[in-house]
């Protein structure tokens, strides 16, 4: 439903000339103007996902505003990654709604391809094309999906590869890179598509401990830049220090959500307290 915004003291000067008799007269009445600006960039409403008789997500409701950095935490098997895959349309929800800028992305008229350009995703397993070098990995989506000209795609790819410190490796194949380097390329590839929202599915879980820091540092810079991010993570330090909203999931439901200082310092739910006591 559109939000209504009041505009007060609307004054229109009266004119009794016959030529202007169709003009409105002065009024002090309050006019109501439709404000169709979506309140949230992403809104999840009563989302459920079943695999056969197994209920993975159960009546999920939460919203993300532009510029938010939302971290989703919880035990393995709690439904975190499935939720992200539903938002990116890699999985089709069993029921519920996913709104992007106020419009359902589950409507049959909505292009899945177009949605994924606006809601990008970085996977824990990198998902780079092994037969392409770093530069081509960051250009292929721009050329095939966005239909960008080669020169623009090249400029965009190089910009983001430099931003993540991988511009010196443009000719390398993924097999020649470390896990941390692969993930930085994957981030550059996602950014090259100019998404409005970027989803991260446990982006450091497949990395050696010494590689984790370099990827987290890139993500911190992205958060500071104002990029809207939804991050499934086991990195509690990142969730506490970088995000502005934390969602704790347990057994397919959102057990608790709030600001990081509240979730980590004063959780309300016993299940949240139990989980944090094990991981902190």
mmCIF file of C-alpha atoms in Angstrom:
data_model
loop_
_atom_site.group_PDB
_atom_site.id
_atom_site.type_symbol
_atom_site.label_atom_id
_atom_site.label_comp_id
_atom_site.label_asym_id
_atom_site.label_seq_id
_atom_site.Cartn_x
_atom_site.Cartn_y
_atom_site.Cartn_z
ATOM 1 C CA UNK A 1 0.000 0.000 0.000
ATOM 2 C CA UNK A 2 1.354 3.426 -0.943
ATOM 3 C CA UNK A 3 2.416 5.622 1.951
ATOM 4 C CA UNK A 4 0.630 8.990 2.042
ATOM 5 C CA UNK A 5 2.572 12.173 2.626
ATOM 6 C CA UNK A 6 0.874 15.408 3.718
ATOM 7 C CA UNK A 7 1.558 18.650 1.923
ATOM 8 C CA UNK A 8 0.192 21.554 3.978
ATOM 9 C CA UNK A 9 -0.597 25.191 3.201
ATOM 10 C CA UNK A 10 -1.188 24.688 -0.488
ATOM 11 C CA UNK A 11 -2.064 28.171 -1.834
ATOM 12 C CA UNK A 12 -3.403 28.850 -5.299
ATOM 13 C CA UNK A 13 -4.074 32.520 -6.054
ATOM 14 C CA UNK A 14 -7.712 33.191 -7.088
ATOM 15 C CA UNK A 15 -8.464 34.989 -10.329
ATOM 16 C CA UNK A 16 -11.985 36.165 -11.127
ATOM 17 C CA UNK A 17 -11.177 37.105 -14.748
ATOM 18 C CA UNK A 18 -13.438 35.177 -17.117
ATOM 19 C CA UNK A 19 -10.432 33.965 -19.041
ATOM 20 C CA UNK A 20 -9.218 32.270 -15.939
ATOM 21 C CA UNK A 21 -12.553 31.124 -14.549
ATOM 22 C CA UNK A 22 -11.514 27.501 -14.849
ATOM 23 C CA UNK A 23 -8.520 28.026 -12.596
ATOM 24 C CA UNK A 24 -8.829 26.680 -9.024
ATOM 25 C CA UNK A 25 -9.392 29.147 -6.195
ATOM 26 C CA UNK A 26 -7.271 29.658 -3.105
ATOM 27 C CA UNK A 27 -7.663 27.010 -0.477
ATOM 28 C CA UNK A 28 -6.069 26.239 2.858
ATOM 29 C CA UNK A 29 -7.185 22.613 2.789
ATOM 30 C CA UNK A 30 -4.520 19.972 3.183
ATOM 31 C CA UNK A 31 -3.766 18.118 -0.030
ATOM 32 C CA UNK A 32 -2.800 14.466 0.003
ATOM 33 C CA UNK A 33 -0.057 13.377 -2.376
ATOM 34 C CA UNK A 34 0.809 9.756 -3.044
ATOM 35 C CA UNK A 35 4.356 8.821 -2.026
ATOM 36 C CA UNK A 36 5.130 5.632 -3.930
ATOM 37 C CA UNK A 37 8.707 5.322 -2.746
ATOM 38 C CA UNK A 38 9.161 1.730 -1.446
ATOM 39 C CA UNK A 39 9.827 1.662 2.272
ATOM 40 C CA UNK A 40 12.301 -1.234 2.017
ATOM 41 C CA UNK A 41 14.644 -2.377 -0.741
ATOM 42 C CA UNK A 42 14.026 -6.031 0.247
ATOM 43 C CA UNK A 43 11.026 -7.282 2.195
ATOM 44 C CA UNK A 44 10.339 -10.906 3.100
ATOM 45 C CA UNK A 45 6.731 -11.722 3.986
ATOM 46 C CA UNK A 46 5.619 -15.050 5.485
ATOM 47 C CA UNK A 47 8.222 -16.985 3.495
ATOM 48 C CA UNK A 48 8.261 -20.763 3.736
ATOM 49 C CA UNK A 49 10.288 -23.400 1.918
ATOM 50 C CA UNK A 50 9.750 -27.141 2.009
ATOM 51 C CA UNK A 51 11.803 -29.948 0.522
ATOM 52 C CA UNK A 52 9.265 -32.738 0.470
ATOM 53 C CA UNK A 53 8.046 -33.136 4.037
ATOM 54 C CA UNK A 54 11.068 -31.278 5.408
ATOM 55 C CA UNK A 55 10.180 -27.693 6.355
ATOM 56 C CA UNK A 56 13.373 -25.654 5.948
ATOM 57 C CA UNK A 57 11.941 -22.139 6.300
ATOM 58 C CA UNK A 58 8.855 -21.399 8.384
ATOM 59 C CA UNK A 59 7.012 -18.076 8.102
ATOM 60 C CA UNK A 60 10.070 -15.839 7.685
ATOM 61 C CA UNK A 61 9.465 -12.077 7.948
ATOM 62 C CA UNK A 62 12.104 -9.346 7.823
ATOM 63 C CA UNK A 63 13.080 -6.299 5.822
ATOM 64 C CA UNK A 64 16.237 -4.648 4.539
ATOM 65 C CA UNK A 65 16.632 -0.926 3.886
ATOM 66 C CA UNK A 66 18.981 0.632 1.365
ATOM 67 C CA UNK A 67 22.505 0.747 2.803
ATOM 68 C CA UNK A 68 21.810 -1.893 5.471
ATOM 69 C CA UNK A 69 24.395 -4.535 6.280
ATOM 70 C CA UNK A 70 22.371 -7.459 7.621
ATOM 71 C CA UNK A 71 24.150 -10.511 8.992
ATOM 72 C CA UNK A 72 22.304 -13.798 9.395
ATOM 73 C CA UNK A 73 23.760 -16.085 12.031
ATOM 74 C CA UNK A 74 22.779 -19.463 13.446
ATOM 75 C CA UNK A 75 23.724 -23.103 13.587
ATOM 76 C CA UNK A 76 24.287 -25.171 10.454
ATOM 77 C CA UNK A 77 20.977 -26.421 9.095
ATOM 78 C CA UNK A 78 18.963 -23.501 10.457
ATOM 79 C CA UNK A 79 17.899 -22.360 6.963
ATOM 80 C CA UNK A 80 20.263 -19.414 6.473
ATOM 81 C CA UNK A 81 21.629 -20.371 3.065
ATOM 82 C CA UNK A 82 18.233 -21.527 1.818
ATOM 83 C CA UNK A 83 16.845 -18.105 2.667
ATOM 84 C CA UNK A 84 19.546 -16.406 0.582
ATOM 85 C CA UNK A 85 18.960 -18.800 -2.299
ATOM 86 C CA UNK A 86 15.260 -17.930 -2.237
ATOM 87 C CA UNK A 87 16.025 -14.190 -2.336
ATOM 88 C CA UNK A 88 18.282 -14.779 -5.376
ATOM 89 C CA UNK A 89 15.655 -17.112 -6.928
ATOM 90 C CA UNK A 90 17.995 -20.092 -6.935
ATOM 91 C CA UNK A 91 15.220 -21.770 -4.946
ATOM 92 C CA UNK A 92 11.496 -21.212 -5.367
ATOM 93 C CA UNK A 93 9.702 -20.585 -2.066
ATOM 94 C CA UNK A 94 6.816 -22.848 -1.171
ATOM 95 C CA UNK A 95 4.770 -19.864 -0.017
ATOM 96 C CA UNK A 96 5.124 -16.210 0.930
ATOM 97 C CA UNK A 97 6.430 -13.123 -0.826
ATOM 98 C CA UNK A 98 9.781 -11.531 -1.614
ATOM 99 C CA UNK A 99 9.534 -7.856 -2.527
ATOM 100 C CA UNK A 100 12.318 -5.913 -4.227
ATOM 101 C CA UNK A 101 11.659 -2.166 -4.226
ATOM 102 C CA UNK A 102 8.037 -2.894 -3.382
ATOM 103 C CA UNK A 103 7.402 -5.376 -6.207
ATOM 104 C CA UNK A 104 7.150 -9.143 -5.940
ATOM 105 C CA UNK A 105 10.020 -10.969 -7.618
ATOM 106 C CA UNK A 106 7.965 -14.169 -7.521
ATOM 107 C CA UNK A 107 5.443 -12.868 -10.047
ATOM 108 C CA UNK A 108 5.507 -14.794 -13.324
ATOM 109 C CA UNK A 109 5.992 -11.542 -15.241
ATOM 110 C CA UNK A 110 9.277 -10.787 -13.452
ATOM 111 C CA UNK A 111 12.489 -11.826 -15.218
ATOM 112 C CA UNK A 112 14.697 -14.057 -13.080
ATOM 113 C CA UNK A 113 17.728 -12.902 -15.055
ATOM 114 C CA UNK A 114 16.954 -9.233 -14.434
ATOM 115 C CA UNK A 115 16.341 -9.889 -10.734
ATOM 116 C CA UNK A 116 19.713 -11.574 -10.344
ATOM 117 C CA UNK A 117 21.479 -8.580 -11.897
ATOM 118 C CA UNK A 118 19.983 -6.367 -9.188
ATOM 119 C CA UNK A 119 20.320 -8.896 -6.352
ATOM 120 C CA UNK A 120 23.780 -10.378 -6.792
ATOM 121 C CA UNK A 121 25.305 -13.279 -4.872
ATOM 122 C CA UNK A 122 28.745 -14.379 -3.732
ATOM 123 C CA UNK A 123 28.994 -18.103 -2.967
ATOM 124 C CA UNK A 124 31.176 -19.920 -0.461
ATOM 125 C CA UNK A 125 32.520 -22.162 -3.253
ATOM 126 C CA UNK A 126 33.407 -19.172 -5.509
ATOM 127 C CA UNK A 127 31.643 -20.564 -8.633
ATOM 128 C CA UNK A 128 34.221 -19.099 -11.014
ATOM 129 C CA UNK A 129 34.469 -20.384 -14.585
ATOM 130 C CA UNK A 130 37.559 -22.592 -14.518
ATOM 131 C CA UNK A 131 38.121 -22.306 -18.276
ATOM 132 C CA UNK A 132 38.308 -18.503 -18.162
ATOM 133 C CA UNK A 133 40.955 -16.218 -16.757
ATOM 134 C CA UNK A 134 40.230 -13.694 -14.009
ATOM 135 C CA UNK A 135 39.425 -10.851 -16.376
ATOM 136 C CA UNK A 136 37.030 -12.875 -18.522
ATOM 137 C CA UNK A 137 35.283 -14.143 -15.382
ATOM 138 C CA UNK A 138 34.509 -10.534 -14.501
ATOM 139 C CA UNK A 139 33.416 -9.592 -18.012
ATOM 140 C CA UNK A 140 31.288 -12.516 -19.176
ATOM 141 C CA UNK A 141 28.157 -11.612 -17.195
ATOM 142 C CA UNK A 142 28.345 -8.003 -18.295
ATOM 143 C CA UNK A 143 28.619 -9.010 -21.953
ATOM 144 C CA UNK A 144 26.044 -11.808 -21.997
ATOM 145 C CA UNK A 145 23.463 -10.591 -19.472
ATOM 146 C CA UNK A 146 23.781 -6.805 -19.373
ATOM 147 C CA UNK A 147 24.730 -6.618 -23.081
ATOM 148 C CA UNK A 148 27.453 -4.094 -22.323
ATOM 149 C CA UNK A 149 29.976 -3.140 -24.935
ATOM 150 C CA UNK A 150 33.332 -4.829 -24.515
ATOM 151 C CA UNK A 151 35.183 -1.598 -23.716
ATOM 152 C CA UNK A 152 32.788 -0.667 -20.910
ATOM 153 C CA UNK A 153 32.783 -4.206 -19.518
ATOM 154 C CA UNK A 154 36.589 -4.197 -19.505
ATOM 155 C CA UNK A 155 36.738 -0.849 -17.698
ATOM 156 C CA UNK A 156 34.206 -1.975 -15.107
ATOM 157 C CA UNK A 157 35.961 -5.312 -14.514
ATOM 158 C CA UNK A 158 39.364 -3.682 -14.110
ATOM 159 C CA UNK A 159 37.955 -1.097 -11.707
ATOM 160 C CA UNK A 160 36.597 -3.716 -9.330
ATOM 161 C CA UNK A 161 39.529 -6.094 -9.702
ATOM 162 C CA UNK A 162 41.781 -3.239 -8.660
ATOM 163 C CA UNK A 163 39.443 -2.437 -5.759
ATOM 164 C CA UNK A 164 39.842 -5.986 -4.394
ATOM 165 C CA UNK A 165 43.565 -6.139 -5.114
ATOM 166 C CA UNK A 166 43.365 -8.643 -7.969
ATOM 167 C CA UNK A 167 44.192 -6.463 -10.985
ATOM 168 C CA UNK A 168 47.679 -8.013 -11.212
ATOM 169 C CA UNK A 169 46.173 -11.474 -11.771
ATOM 170 C CA UNK A 170 43.885 -10.775 -14.739
ATOM 171 C CA UNK A 171 45.467 -13.496 -16.894
ATOM 172 C CA UNK A 172 45.474 -16.169 -14.191
ATOM 173 C CA UNK A 173 43.043 -19.088 -14.264
ATOM 174 C CA UNK A 174 41.111 -19.907 -11.057
ATOM 175 C CA UNK A 175 43.214 -23.067 -10.574
ATOM 176 C CA UNK A 176 46.278 -20.851 -10.153
ATOM 177 C CA UNK A 177 44.755 -18.806 -7.314
ATOM 178 C CA UNK A 178 44.435 -19.319 -3.582
ATOM 179 C CA UNK A 179 41.006 -19.585 -1.984
ATOM 180 C CA UNK A 180 41.148 -16.006 -0.739
ATOM 181 C CA UNK A 181 42.121 -14.757 -4.185
ATOM 182 C CA UNK A 182 39.291 -16.710 -5.812
ATOM 183 C CA UNK A 183 36.790 -15.184 -3.421
ATOM 184 C CA UNK A 184 38.082 -11.683 -4.109
ATOM 185 C CA UNK A 185 37.631 -12.311 -7.842
ATOM 186 C CA UNK A 186 34.108 -13.599 -7.159
ATOM 187 C CA UNK A 187 33.329 -10.387 -5.273
ATOM 188 C CA UNK A 188 34.733 -8.268 -8.120
ATOM 189 C CA UNK A 189 32.654 -10.251 -10.614
ATOM 190 C CA UNK A 190 29.478 -9.651 -8.605
ATOM 191 C CA UNK A 191 30.213 -5.934 -8.223
ATOM 192 C CA UNK A 192 30.858 -5.588 -11.958
ATOM 193 C CA UNK A 193 27.159 -6.276 -12.521
ATOM 194 C CA UNK A 194 26.248 -3.134 -10.505
ATOM 195 C CA UNK A 195 23.843 -4.848 -8.078
ATOM 196 C CA UNK A 196 21.601 -2.900 -5.719
ATOM 197 C CA UNK A 197 21.905 -5.675 -3.130
ATOM 198 C CA UNK A 198 24.705 -8.202 -2.690
ATOM 199 C CA UNK A 199 24.138 -11.513 -0.921
ATOM 200 C CA UNK A 200 27.067 -13.370 0.669
ATOM 201 C CA UNK A 201 26.602 -17.047 1.502
ATOM 202 C CA UNK A 202 29.270 -17.887 4.087
ATOM 203 C CA UNK A 203 31.982 -16.283 1.929
ATOM 204 C CA UNK A 204 34.857 -17.293 4.231
ATOM 205 C CA UNK A 205 33.809 -20.795 5.291
ATOM 206 C CA UNK A 206 35.769 -22.537 2.501
ATOM 207 C CA UNK A 207 38.954 -20.549 3.161
ATOM 208 C CA UNK A 208 42.063 -21.394 5.132
ATOM 209 C CA UNK A 209 42.190 -19.359 8.365
ATOM 210 C CA UNK A 210 44.963 -17.091 7.075
ATOM 211 C CA UNK A 211 42.866 -16.200 4.007
ATOM 212 C CA UNK A 212 39.767 -15.180 5.953
ATOM 213 C CA UNK A 213 41.054 -11.764 6.981
ATOM 214 C CA UNK A 214 41.699 -10.496 3.459
ATOM 215 C CA UNK A 215 38.147 -11.306 2.329
ATOM 216 C CA UNK A 216 36.581 -9.811 5.448
ATOM 217 C CA UNK A 217 38.596 -6.646 4.912
ATOM 218 C CA UNK A 218 37.134 -6.277 1.409
ATOM 219 C CA UNK A 219 33.632 -6.803 2.793
ATOM 220 C CA UNK A 220 34.189 -4.158 5.468
ATOM 221 C CA UNK A 221 35.166 -1.668 2.786
ATOM 222 C CA UNK A 222 32.030 -2.529 0.817
ATOM 223 C CA UNK A 223 29.895 -1.986 3.915
ATOM 224 C CA UNK A 224 31.459 1.435 4.475
ATOM 225 C CA UNK A 225 30.792 2.342 0.833
ATOM 226 C CA UNK A 226 27.030 2.071 1.436
ATOM 227 C CA UNK A 227 26.388 -1.138 -0.503
ATOM 228 C CA UNK A 228 23.313 -2.997 0.734
ATOM 229 C CA UNK A 229 24.493 -6.413 1.940
ATOM 230 C CA UNK A 230 22.891 -9.548 3.387
ATOM 231 C CA UNK A 231 25.582 -11.835 4.794
ATOM 232 C CA UNK A 232 25.237 -15.382 6.083
ATOM 233 C CA UNK A 233 28.288 -15.864 8.250
ATOM 234 C CA UNK A 234 29.920 -17.694 11.124
ATOM 235 C CA UNK A 235 32.279 -14.743 11.652
ATOM 236 C CA UNK A 236 30.807 -13.274 14.814
ATOM 237 C CA UNK A 237 33.330 -10.443 14.910
ATOM 238 C CA UNK A 238 32.191 -9.249 11.486
ATOM 239 C CA UNK A 239 28.531 -9.541 12.485
ATOM 240 C CA UNK A 240 29.127 -7.562 15.673
ATOM 241 C CA UNK A 241 31.406 -4.849 14.295
ATOM 242 C CA UNK A 242 30.221 -4.251 10.709
ATOM 243 C CA UNK A 243 26.507 -4.998 10.420
ATOM 244 C CA UNK A 244 23.722 -2.696 11.576
ATOM 245 C CA UNK A 245 21.207 -5.537 11.916
ATOM 246 C CA UNK A 246 21.675 -9.129 13.059
ATOM 247 C CA UNK A 247 19.187 -11.920 12.373
ATOM 248 C CA UNK A 248 19.511 -15.130 14.412
ATOM 249 C CA UNK A 249 17.889 -18.164 12.790
ATOM 250 C CA UNK A 250 17.110 -21.443 14.495
ATOM 251 C CA UNK A 251 15.354 -24.489 13.028
ATOM 252 C CA UNK A 252 13.916 -22.590 10.090
ATOM 253 C CA UNK A 253 12.581 -19.559 11.943
ATOM 254 C CA UNK A 254 13.902 -16.146 12.917
ATOM 255 C CA UNK A 255 14.338 -16.611 16.641
ATOM 256 C CA UNK A 256 15.573 -13.064 17.274
ATOM 257 C CA UNK A 257 16.709 -9.973 15.381
ATOM 258 C CA UNK A 258 18.034 -6.591 16.404
ATOM 259 C CA UNK A 259 21.021 -4.305 16.426
ATOM 260 C CA UNK A 260 24.411 -5.995 16.990
ATOM 261 C CA UNK A 261 24.941 -4.456 20.420
ATOM 262 C CA UNK A 262 21.590 -5.806 21.563
ATOM 263 C CA UNK A 263 21.976 -9.295 20.088
ATOM 264 C CA UNK A 264 25.542 -9.820 21.290
ATOM 265 C CA UNK A 265 25.402 -8.010 24.640
ATOM 266 C CA UNK A 266 21.814 -8.483 25.757
ATOM 267 C CA UNK A 267 19.968 -11.177 23.773
ATOM 268 C CA UNK A 268 16.364 -11.709 24.816
ATOM 269 C CA UNK A 269 15.784 -15.281 23.719
ATOM 270 C CA UNK A 270 17.263 -18.258 25.565
ATOM 271 C CA UNK A 271 18.089 -19.987 22.288
ATOM 272 C CA UNK A 272 20.106 -16.950 21.173
ATOM 273 C CA UNK A 273 21.973 -16.912 24.480
ATOM 274 C CA UNK A 274 22.734 -20.613 24.172
ATOM 275 C CA UNK A 275 24.043 -20.254 20.614
ATOM 276 C CA UNK A 276 26.249 -17.248 21.416
ATOM 277 C CA UNK A 277 27.674 -18.920 24.493
ATOM 278 C CA UNK A 278 29.013 -21.678 22.235
ATOM 279 C CA UNK A 279 30.497 -19.513 19.483
ATOM 280 C CA UNK A 280 31.901 -16.518 21.356
#
